[in-house]
mmCIF file of C-alpha atoms and ligand atoms in Angstrom:
data_model
loop_
_atom_site.group_PDB
_atom_site.id
_atom_site.type_symbol
_atom_site.label_atom_id
_atom_site.label_comp_id
_atom_site.label_asym_id
_atom_site.label_seq_id
_atom_site.Cartn_x
_atom_site.Cartn_y
_atom_site.Cartn_z
ATOM 1 C CA UNK A 16 -12.115 -10.788 31.314
ATOM 2 C CA UNK A 17 -14.561 -12.068 28.717
ATOM 3 C CA UNK A 18 -13.976 -15.430 27.007
ATOM 4 C CA UNK A 19 -12.172 -13.897 23.973
ATOM 5 C CA UNK A 20 -9.747 -12.140 26.332
ATOM 6 C CA UNK A 21 -9.090 -15.460 28.193
ATOM 7 C CA UNK A 22 -8.468 -17.196 24.933
ATOM 8 C CA UNK A 23 -6.128 -14.532 23.580
ATOM 9 C CA UNK A 24 -3.916 -14.705 26.702
ATOM 10 C CA UNK A 25 -3.281 -18.491 25.959
ATOM 11 C CA UNK A 26 -1.002 -18.822 22.981
ATOM 12 C CA UNK A 27 -2.363 -22.379 22.468
ATOM 13 C CA UNK A 28 -5.570 -20.795 21.244
ATOM 14 C CA UNK A 29 -4.378 -17.793 19.174
ATOM 15 C CA UNK A 30 -3.831 -17.586 15.538
ATOM 16 C CA UNK A 31 -1.428 -15.423 13.558
ATOM 17 C CA UNK A 32 -0.518 -15.211 9.907
ATOM 18 C CA UNK A 33 0.200 -13.182 6.874
ATOM 19 C CA UNK A 34 -2.129 -12.530 4.022
ATOM 20 C CA UNK A 35 -0.802 -10.817 0.916
ATOM 21 C CA UNK A 36 -3.149 -8.626 -1.199
ATOM 22 C CA UNK A 37 -2.047 -8.801 -4.794
ATOM 23 C CA UNK A 38 -3.655 -7.401 -8.019
ATOM 24 C CA UNK A 39 -3.285 -5.075 -10.876
ATOM 25 C CA UNK A 40 -2.433 -1.395 -10.193
ATOM 26 C CA UNK A 41 -5.497 0.599 -9.019
ATOM 27 C CA UNK A 42 -7.591 -2.472 -7.994
ATOM 28 C CA UNK A 43 -7.997 -1.069 -4.522
ATOM 29 C CA UNK A 44 -5.488 -3.066 -2.586
ATOM 30 C CA UNK A 45 -4.270 -0.183 -0.334
ATOM 31 C CA UNK A 46 -7.821 1.031 0.266
ATOM 32 C CA UNK A 47 -8.772 -2.570 1.252
ATOM 33 C CA UNK A 48 -5.714 -3.001 3.438
ATOM 34 C CA UNK A 49 -6.646 0.167 5.345
ATOM 35 C CA UNK A 50 -10.193 -0.937 5.704
ATOM 36 C CA UNK A 51 -9.307 -4.395 6.949
ATOM 37 C CA UNK A 52 -6.827 -2.811 9.490
ATOM 38 C CA UNK A 53 -9.283 -0.044 10.502
ATOM 39 C CA UNK A 54 -6.559 2.628 10.137
ATOM 40 C CA UNK A 55 -4.645 4.293 7.384
ATOM 41 C CA UNK A 56 -1.468 2.397 7.010
ATOM 42 C CA UNK A 57 -1.029 2.580 3.230
ATOM 43 C CA UNK A 58 -1.340 5.441 0.780
ATOM 44 C CA UNK A 59 -4.078 5.596 -1.772
ATOM 45 C CA UNK A 60 -4.615 7.568 -5.034
ATOM 46 C CA UNK A 61 -6.740 7.583 -8.118
ATOM 47 C CA UNK A 62 -3.549 6.984 -10.176
ATOM 48 C CA UNK A 63 -2.009 3.641 -10.920
ATOM 49 C CA UNK A 64 1.248 2.372 -9.393
ATOM 50 C CA UNK A 65 0.763 4.348 -6.165
ATOM 51 C CA UNK A 66 2.266 1.660 -3.803
ATOM 52 C CA UNK A 67 5.933 0.962 -4.383
ATOM 53 C CA UNK A 68 6.855 -1.464 -1.627
ATOM 54 C CA UNK A 69 5.331 -3.981 0.831
ATOM 55 C CA UNK A 70 3.263 -2.309 3.436
ATOM 56 C CA UNK A 71 2.185 -4.336 6.420
ATOM 57 C CA UNK A 72 -1.027 -3.593 8.213
ATOM 58 C CA UNK A 73 -1.993 -5.467 11.321
ATOM 59 C CA UNK A 74 -5.611 -6.463 12.149
ATOM 60 C CA UNK A 75 -7.155 -8.437 14.939
ATOM 61 C CA UNK A 76 -10.295 -10.516 14.693
ATOM 62 C CA UNK A 77 -11.260 -12.555 17.722
ATOM 63 C CA UNK A 78 -8.248 -14.771 18.510
ATOM 64 C CA UNK A 79 -6.412 -14.141 15.322
ATOM 65 C CA UNK A 80 -3.861 -11.459 14.447
ATOM 66 C CA UNK A 81 -3.628 -11.119 10.685
ATOM 67 C CA UNK A 82 -0.912 -9.201 9.108
ATOM 68 C CA UNK A 83 -2.075 -7.876 5.743
ATOM 69 C CA UNK A 84 0.664 -7.263 3.224
ATOM 70 C CA UNK A 85 -0.239 -4.582 0.746
ATOM 71 C CA UNK A 86 1.742 -4.920 -2.364
ATOM 72 C CA UNK A 87 2.648 -2.804 -5.422
ATOM 73 C CA UNK A 88 0.289 -3.399 -8.412
ATOM 74 C CA UNK A 89 1.389 -6.165 -10.732
ATOM 75 C CA UNK A 90 1.866 -5.041 -14.447
ATOM 76 C CA UNK A 91 4.305 -5.434 -17.184
ATOM 77 C CA UNK A 92 7.322 -3.405 -15.901
ATOM 78 C CA UNK A 93 9.696 -1.536 -18.055
ATOM 79 C CA UNK A 94 11.849 0.714 -15.875
ATOM 80 C CA UNK A 95 14.036 -0.585 -13.056
ATOM 81 C CA UNK A 96 11.876 0.815 -10.336
ATOM 82 C CA UNK A 97 8.817 -0.831 -11.812
ATOM 83 C CA UNK A 98 10.710 -4.158 -12.046
ATOM 84 C CA UNK A 99 11.588 -3.814 -8.347
ATOM 85 C CA UNK A 100 7.950 -3.054 -7.527
ATOM 86 C CA UNK A 101 6.500 -6.085 -9.416
ATOM 87 C CA UNK A 102 9.247 -8.425 -7.992
ATOM 88 C CA UNK A 103 8.411 -7.257 -4.507
ATOM 89 C CA UNK A 104 4.736 -7.897 -5.029
ATOM 90 C CA UNK A 105 5.202 -11.519 -6.215
ATOM 91 C CA UNK A 106 7.827 -11.904 -3.275
ATOM 92 C CA UNK A 107 5.177 -10.733 -0.751
ATOM 93 C CA UNK A 108 2.706 -13.251 -2.125
ATOM 94 C CA UNK A 109 5.235 -16.062 -1.992
ATOM 95 C CA UNK A 110 6.079 -15.331 1.714
ATOM 96 C CA UNK A 111 2.477 -15.144 2.942
ATOM 97 C CA UNK A 112 0.344 -17.863 4.532
ATOM 98 C CA UNK A 113 -2.524 -16.922 2.210
ATOM 99 C CA UNK A 114 -2.987 -14.715 -0.879
ATOM 100 C CA UNK A 115 -5.922 -12.553 -1.774
ATOM 101 C CA UNK A 116 -6.171 -11.663 -5.430
ATOM 102 C CA UNK A 117 -7.928 -8.291 -5.662
ATOM 103 C CA UNK A 118 -9.760 -7.571 -8.865
ATOM 104 C CA UNK A 119 -11.440 -4.328 -9.832
ATOM 105 C CA UNK A 120 -14.894 -5.824 -10.666
ATOM 106 C CA UNK A 121 -15.780 -2.794 -12.779
ATOM 107 C CA UNK A 122 -12.840 -3.467 -15.092
ATOM 108 C CA UNK A 123 -13.270 -7.167 -15.072
ATOM 109 C CA UNK A 124 -10.524 -9.472 -16.514
ATOM 110 C CA UNK A 125 -8.350 -7.265 -18.653
ATOM 111 C CA UNK A 126 -4.906 -8.041 -19.922
ATOM 112 C CA UNK A 127 -3.272 -7.045 -16.690
ATOM 113 C CA UNK A 128 -5.567 -9.322 -14.651
ATOM 114 C CA UNK A 129 -5.124 -12.122 -16.939
ATOM 115 C CA UNK A 130 -1.364 -12.051 -16.635
ATOM 116 C CA UNK A 131 -1.663 -12.281 -12.864
ATOM 117 C CA UNK A 132 -4.228 -15.071 -13.096
ATOM 118 C CA UNK A 133 -1.632 -16.942 -15.206
ATOM 119 C CA UNK A 134 0.916 -16.527 -12.280
ATOM 120 C CA UNK A 135 -1.264 -17.821 -9.598
ATOM 121 C CA UNK A 136 -0.734 -21.509 -10.160
ATOM 122 C CA UNK A 137 2.937 -20.910 -9.119
ATOM 123 C CA UNK A 138 1.845 -20.000 -5.643
ATOM 124 C CA UNK A 139 1.774 -22.699 -3.011
ATOM 125 C CA UNK A 140 -0.563 -20.973 -0.594
ATOM 126 C CA UNK A 141 -4.348 -20.872 -0.766
ATOM 127 C CA UNK A 142 -5.515 -18.068 -3.032
ATOM 128 C CA UNK A 143 -8.840 -16.112 -2.210
ATOM 129 C CA UNK A 144 -10.627 -14.089 -4.815
ATOM 130 C CA UNK A 145 -11.764 -10.606 -3.820
ATOM 131 C CA UNK A 146 -13.976 -8.736 -6.263
ATOM 132 C CA UNK A 147 -13.627 -5.119 -5.257
ATOM 133 C CA UNK A 148 -15.617 -1.913 -6.118
ATOM 134 C CA UNK A 149 -18.998 -3.675 -5.943
ATOM 135 C CA UNK A 150 -20.485 -0.314 -5.161
ATOM 136 C CA UNK A 151 -20.187 0.540 -8.820
ATOM 137 C CA UNK A 152 -21.013 -2.860 -10.460
ATOM 138 C CA UNK A 153 -24.428 -4.425 -11.209
ATOM 139 C CA UNK A 154 -25.065 -7.684 -9.365
ATOM 140 C CA UNK A 155 -25.606 -9.820 -12.442
ATOM 141 C CA UNK A 156 -22.287 -8.717 -13.829
ATOM 142 C CA UNK A 157 -20.683 -9.480 -10.610
ATOM 143 C CA UNK A 158 -21.979 -13.027 -10.401
ATOM 144 C CA UNK A 159 -21.000 -13.761 -13.871
ATOM 145 C CA UNK A 160 -17.475 -12.475 -13.173
ATOM 146 C CA UNK A 161 -17.197 -14.691 -10.065
ATOM 147 C CA UNK A 162 -18.393 -17.718 -12.011
ATOM 148 C CA UNK A 163 -15.912 -17.130 -14.866
ATOM 149 C CA UNK A 164 -13.001 -16.525 -12.649
ATOM 150 C CA UNK A 165 -13.640 -19.695 -10.591
ATOM 151 C CA UNK A 166 -13.568 -21.682 -13.837
ATOM 152 C CA UNK A 167 -10.094 -20.279 -14.585
ATOM 153 C CA UNK A 168 -8.590 -20.837 -11.204
ATOM 154 C CA UNK A 169 -9.486 -22.860 -8.062
ATOM 155 C CA UNK A 170 -9.945 -20.124 -5.642
ATOM 156 C CA UNK A 171 -10.537 -21.128 -1.941
ATOM 157 C CA UNK A 172 -13.323 -18.689 -1.669
ATOM 158 C CA UNK A 173 -14.789 -15.647 -3.342
ATOM 159 C CA UNK A 174 -15.609 -12.433 -1.680
ATOM 160 C CA UNK A 175 -17.386 -9.399 -2.928
ATOM 161 C CA UNK A 176 -16.515 -6.231 -1.269
ATOM 162 C CA UNK A 177 -16.295 -2.468 -1.559
ATOM 163 C CA UNK A 178 -13.172 -1.345 0.130
ATOM 164 C CA UNK A 179 -14.585 2.246 -0.228
ATOM 165 C CA UNK A 180 -17.871 1.679 1.593
ATOM 166 C CA UNK A 181 -16.476 -1.124 3.631
ATOM 167 C CA UNK A 182 -19.308 -3.438 2.506
ATOM 168 C CA UNK A 183 -18.251 -7.068 2.822
ATOM 169 C CA UNK A 184 -15.000 -6.212 4.486
ATOM 170 C CA UNK A 185 -15.813 -7.740 7.933
ATOM 171 C CA UNK A 186 -16.727 -10.999 6.314
ATOM 172 C CA UNK A 187 -13.277 -11.191 4.611
ATOM 173 C CA UNK A 188 -11.694 -10.482 8.027
ATOM 174 C CA UNK A 189 -13.853 -13.139 9.733
ATOM 175 C CA UNK A 190 -13.275 -15.883 7.207
ATOM 176 C CA UNK A 191 -9.502 -15.317 6.896
ATOM 177 C CA UNK A 192 -9.062 -15.136 10.660
ATOM 178 C CA UNK A 193 -10.419 -18.668 10.968
ATOM 179 C CA UNK A 194 -7.835 -19.832 8.345
ATOM 180 C CA UNK A 195 -4.757 -18.433 9.954
ATOM 181 C CA UNK A 196 -2.275 -20.970 11.456
ATOM 182 C CA UNK A 197 -2.252 -21.482 15.217
ATOM 183 C CA UNK A 198 0.429 -19.578 16.999
ATOM 184 C CA UNK A 199 1.341 -16.568 19.116
ATOM 185 C CA UNK A 200 0.751 -13.052 17.963
ATOM 186 C CA UNK A 201 3.758 -11.292 16.499
ATOM 187 C CA UNK A 202 2.803 -7.683 17.430
ATOM 188 C CA UNK A 203 1.320 -5.935 20.400
ATOM 189 C CA UNK A 204 -2.451 -5.733 20.366
ATOM 190 C CA UNK A 205 -2.590 -1.964 19.693
ATOM 191 C CA UNK A 206 -0.057 -1.953 16.840
ATOM 192 C CA UNK A 207 -1.463 -1.371 13.296
ATOM 193 C CA UNK A 208 1.730 -0.914 11.288
ATOM 194 C CA UNK A 209 5.338 -1.934 11.480
ATOM 195 C CA UNK A 210 6.670 0.825 9.299
ATOM 196 C CA UNK A 211 8.774 3.396 11.066
ATOM 197 C CA UNK A 212 7.071 6.867 11.365
ATOM 198 C CA UNK A 213 9.637 8.551 9.172
ATOM 199 C CA UNK A 214 8.698 6.046 6.346
ATOM 200 C CA UNK A 215 4.990 6.658 6.904
ATOM 201 C CA UNK A 216 5.607 10.454 6.832
ATOM 202 C CA UNK A 217 7.446 10.081 3.477
ATOM 203 C CA UNK A 218 4.644 8.112 2.071
ATOM 204 C CA UNK A 219 2.073 10.668 3.087
ATOM 205 C CA UNK A 220 3.930 13.378 1.267
ATOM 206 C CA UNK A 221 4.304 11.017 -1.693
ATOM 207 C CA UNK A 222 0.499 10.594 -1.621
ATOM 208 C CA UNK A 223 0.092 14.321 -1.918
ATOM 209 C CA UNK A 224 2.472 14.424 -4.885
ATOM 210 C CA UNK A 225 0.304 11.768 -6.547
ATOM 211 C CA UNK A 226 -2.842 13.829 -5.810
ATOM 212 C CA UNK A 227 -1.461 17.141 -6.970
ATOM 213 C CA UNK A 228 0.917 16.435 -9.777
ATOM 214 C CA UNK A 229 0.120 14.833 -13.110
ATOM 215 C CA UNK A 230 1.397 12.965 -16.152
ATOM 216 C CA UNK A 231 4.826 11.549 -15.582
ATOM 217 C CA UNK A 232 5.788 13.636 -12.522
ATOM 218 C CA UNK A 233 4.471 11.445 -9.777
ATOM 219 C CA UNK A 234 6.446 8.469 -11.318
ATOM 220 C CA UNK A 235 9.674 10.502 -11.664
ATOM 221 C CA UNK A 236 9.720 11.503 -8.058
ATOM 222 C CA UNK A 237 10.345 9.980 -4.609
ATOM 223 C CA UNK A 238 10.315 11.273 -1.063
ATOM 224 C CA UNK A 239 12.584 10.646 1.885
ATOM 225 C CA UNK A 240 12.571 11.786 5.437
ATOM 226 C CA UNK A 241 15.895 13.197 6.351
ATOM 227 C CA UNK A 242 15.272 14.493 9.832
ATOM 228 C CA UNK A 243 12.913 13.794 12.570
ATOM 229 C CA UNK A 244 13.387 15.895 15.644
ATOM 230 C CA UNK A 245 11.120 15.934 18.800
ATOM 231 C CA UNK A 246 11.098 19.461 20.037
ATOM 232 C CA UNK A 247 10.860 20.503 23.771
ATOM 233 C CA UNK A 248 7.157 21.440 23.404
ATOM 234 C CA UNK A 249 6.441 17.882 22.126
ATOM 235 C CA UNK A 250 5.998 19.017 18.462
ATOM 236 C CA UNK A 251 7.990 17.304 15.806
ATOM 237 C CA UNK A 252 10.259 18.954 13.198
ATOM 238 C CA UNK A 253 10.377 16.887 10.009
ATOM 239 C CA UNK A 254 12.658 17.571 6.986
ATOM 240 C CA UNK A 255 12.054 15.759 3.731
ATOM 241 C CA UNK A 256 13.582 15.653 0.316
ATOM 242 C CA UNK A 257 11.605 15.222 -2.767
ATOM 243 C CA UNK A 258 13.764 13.927 -5.517
ATOM 244 C CA UNK A 259 12.960 14.618 -9.199
ATOM 245 C CA UNK A 260 14.923 13.911 -12.320
ATOM 246 C CA UNK A 261 15.038 17.292 -14.092
ATOM 247 C CA UNK A 262 15.147 20.906 -13.320
ATOM 248 C CA UNK A 263 11.893 21.400 -15.287
ATOM 249 C CA UNK A 264 10.257 18.942 -12.971
ATOM 250 C CA UNK A 265 11.552 20.740 -9.952
ATOM 251 C CA UNK A 266 10.000 24.020 -11.230
ATOM 252 C CA UNK A 267 6.652 22.277 -11.607
ATOM 253 C CA UNK A 268 6.852 20.739 -8.060
ATOM 254 C CA UNK A 269 7.576 24.256 -6.744
ATOM 255 C CA UNK A 270 4.798 25.873 -8.729
ATOM 256 C CA UNK A 271 4.324 29.556 -9.449
ATOM 257 C CA UNK A 272 5.610 31.566 -6.553
ATOM 258 C CA UNK A 273 6.171 28.286 -4.657
ATOM 259 C CA UNK A 274 2.388 27.578 -4.480
ATOM 260 C CA UNK A 275 2.292 23.963 -5.445
ATOM 261 C CA UNK A 276 4.955 22.889 -2.923
ATOM 262 C CA UNK A 277 3.222 25.062 -0.305
ATOM 263 C CA UNK A 278 -0.013 23.253 -0.855
ATOM 264 C CA UNK A 279 1.561 19.805 -0.849
ATOM 265 C CA UNK A 280 3.362 20.667 2.390
ATOM 266 C CA UNK A 281 0.205 21.922 4.027
ATOM 267 C CA UNK A 282 -1.734 18.784 3.069
ATOM 268 C CA UNK A 283 1.057 16.454 4.205
ATOM 269 C CA UNK A 284 1.709 18.285 7.425
ATOM 270 C CA UNK A 285 -1.919 17.950 8.419
ATOM 271 C CA UNK A 286 -2.087 14.229 7.623
ATOM 272 C CA UNK A 287 1.229 13.448 9.325
ATOM 273 C CA UNK A 288 0.106 15.375 12.342
ATOM 274 C CA UNK A 289 -3.071 13.308 12.517
ATOM 275 C CA UNK A 290 -1.209 10.032 12.143
ATOM 276 C CA UNK A 291 1.296 10.804 14.873
ATOM 277 C CA UNK A 292 -1.098 12.779 17.042
ATOM 278 C CA UNK A 293 1.276 15.584 17.406
ATOM 279 C CA UNK A 294 1.974 19.090 15.969
ATOM 280 C CA UNK A 295 4.245 18.872 13.019
ATOM 281 C CA UNK A 296 6.597 21.359 11.441
ATOM 282 C CA UNK A 297 7.201 20.083 7.992
ATOM 283 C CA UNK A 298 10.073 21.337 5.675
ATOM 284 C CA UNK A 299 10.211 20.129 2.106
ATOM 285 C CA UNK A 300 13.204 20.407 -0.093
ATOM 286 C CA UNK A 301 13.083 19.573 -3.824
ATOM 287 C CA UNK A 302 16.286 18.218 -5.368
ATOM 288 C CA UNK A 303 17.219 17.286 -8.903
ATOM 289 C CA UNK A 304 18.858 13.835 -8.784
ATOM 290 C CA UNK A 305 18.904 12.826 -12.510
ATOM 291 C CA UNK A 306 19.453 9.048 -11.723
ATOM 292 C CA UNK A 307 17.671 8.559 -8.463
ATOM 293 C CA UNK A 308 15.757 5.674 -9.971
ATOM 294 C CA UNK A 309 19.061 3.993 -10.770
ATOM 295 C CA UNK A 310 20.566 4.566 -7.295
ATOM 296 C CA UNK A 311 20.608 1.594 -4.938
ATOM 297 C CA UNK A 312 20.407 3.968 -1.939
ATOM 298 C CA UNK A 313 16.827 5.119 -2.951
ATOM 299 C CA UNK A 314 15.760 1.403 -3.134
ATOM 300 C CA UNK A 315 17.288 0.649 0.272
ATOM 301 C CA UNK A 316 15.276 3.528 1.693
ATOM 302 C CA UNK A 317 12.119 2.070 0.335
ATOM 303 C CA UNK A 318 12.969 -1.493 1.306
ATOM 304 C CA UNK A 319 13.048 -2.603 -2.269
ATOM 305 C CA UNK A 320 15.583 -5.047 -3.715
ATOM 306 C CA UNK A 321 17.723 -3.209 -6.319
ATOM 307 C CA UNK A 322 17.455 -5.035 -9.641
ATOM 308 C CA UNK A 323 20.792 -5.506 -11.340
ATOM 309 C CA UNK A 324 19.546 -3.952 -14.522
HETATM 310 N N1 GTP B 30 -15.754 2.953 -6.129
HETATM 311 C C1 GTP B 30 -14.818 2.414 -5.594
HETATM 312 N N2 GTP B 30 -13.555 2.882 -5.611
HETATM 313 C C2 GTP B 30 -12.568 2.244 -4.974
HETATM 314 C C3 GTP B 30 -12.786 1.134 -4.196
HETATM 315 N N3 GTP B 30 -11.619 0.721 -3.619
HETATM 316 C C4 GTP B 30 -10.715 1.628 -4.019
HETATM 317 N N4 GTP B 30 -11.233 2.510 -4.846
HETATM 318 C C5 GTP B 30 -10.568 3.659 -5.587
HETATM 319 O O1 GTP B 30 -9.605 3.076 -6.503
HETATM 320 C C6 GTP B 30 -8.537 3.883 -6.681
HETATM 321 C C7 GTP B 30 -7.193 3.187 -6.346
HETATM 322 O O2 GTP B 30 -7.235 2.645 -5.038
HETATM 323 P P1 GTP B 30 -5.888 2.112 -4.305
HETATM 324 O O3 GTP B 30 -6.234 1.555 -3.016
HETATM 325 O O4 GTP B 30 -4.802 3.264 -4.387
HETATM 326 O O5 GTP B 30 -5.484 1.024 -5.371
HETATM 327 P P2 GTP B 30 -4.205 0.031 -5.394
HETATM 328 O O6 GTP B 30 -4.645 -1.272 -5.795
HETATM 329 O O7 GTP B 30 -3.498 0.075 -4.028
HETATM 330 O O8 GTP B 30 -3.320 0.756 -6.432
HETATM 331 P P3 GTP B 30 -1.680 0.657 -6.674
HETATM 332 O O9 GTP B 30 -0.939 0.939 -5.272
HETATM 333 O O10 GTP B 30 -1.357 1.790 -7.665
HETATM 334 O O11 GTP B 30 -1.372 -0.672 -7.154
HETATM 335 C C8 GTP B 30 -8.688 4.982 -5.571
HETATM 336 O O12 GTP B 30 -9.247 6.151 -6.259
HETATM 337 C C9 GTP B 30 -9.723 4.425 -4.615
HETATM 338 O O13 GTP B 30 -10.523 5.369 -3.902
HETATM 339 C C10 GTP B 30 -14.147 0.646 -4.074
HETATM 340 O O14 GTP B 30 -14.460 -0.325 -3.368
HETATM 341 N N5 GTP B 30 -15.106 1.307 -4.750
HETATM 342 MG MG1 MG B 31 -1.632 0.637 -3.440
#
């Protein structure tokens, strides 16, 4: 055993805590969560509002286990689902030991970021600033941004990272690990996510919907895993339902001659197979459920609280 191993086996020396990543939609929270954890635990897309619920990714740095809580982007919500998403994001922040505010440094402080900045003083936890996407921002602009933001709010520390290239990510991990409270680890050492596989599989298919469909459609659909059967040969048979709100939307998801759903299914099957390290047979069904976004059952499935109105 090396010295780190010895220290890890003694709970008096270990650290463990939760760090919530909050920020505007598309800031790169999920990409950063995956980079910090070193595995894909949360789905990513070029579109805003990809993440809909709290996604926990577990990282280990020296004697610390850090549970990163990826959250839905915070914006001004209108629909019920949007309100549930934003509520869960602030809730995730409120429950964590520390909060990281992720800002797209290329965008700078826009209206959305400003609204979040105004909410930060309500948090009792230490808040760290993470300027993301530094791979596409000039250093002088970055420094000015960091300076301006630290005048607006007393951040514990400022990090500059690229979640995409992983530049600066290890430093975040190192510094946060030292700030986690002393205590025993909550998860086994090799665990990176606490989400059930069926949930992860549904998220992967939803990621493909976000990749392949456009305009309103990604926001008018949701995915659930209905069946998960391990076959005699070790492969897994997965059935999923994609809910949409209109027949016209169903037709678009299916595509001409079923081509769109076929492509989505192939992409999802491949990624799910890689995640669970097994052969996957994936069956996708598309159902019209006009009011799925007003149905408490859908929120339960996502682990979201159902807003009364
Ligand atoms: N250039 C660059 N792009 C990035 C970086 N981090 C994330 N992105 C891109 O930004 C887009 C949004 O990334 P996500 O990780 O899904 O952002 P998010 O904050 O989780 O978004 P929501 O879940 O919608 O709130 C994707 O196209 C990412 O590839 C980065 O460091 N540099
Ligand atoms: Mg996200």
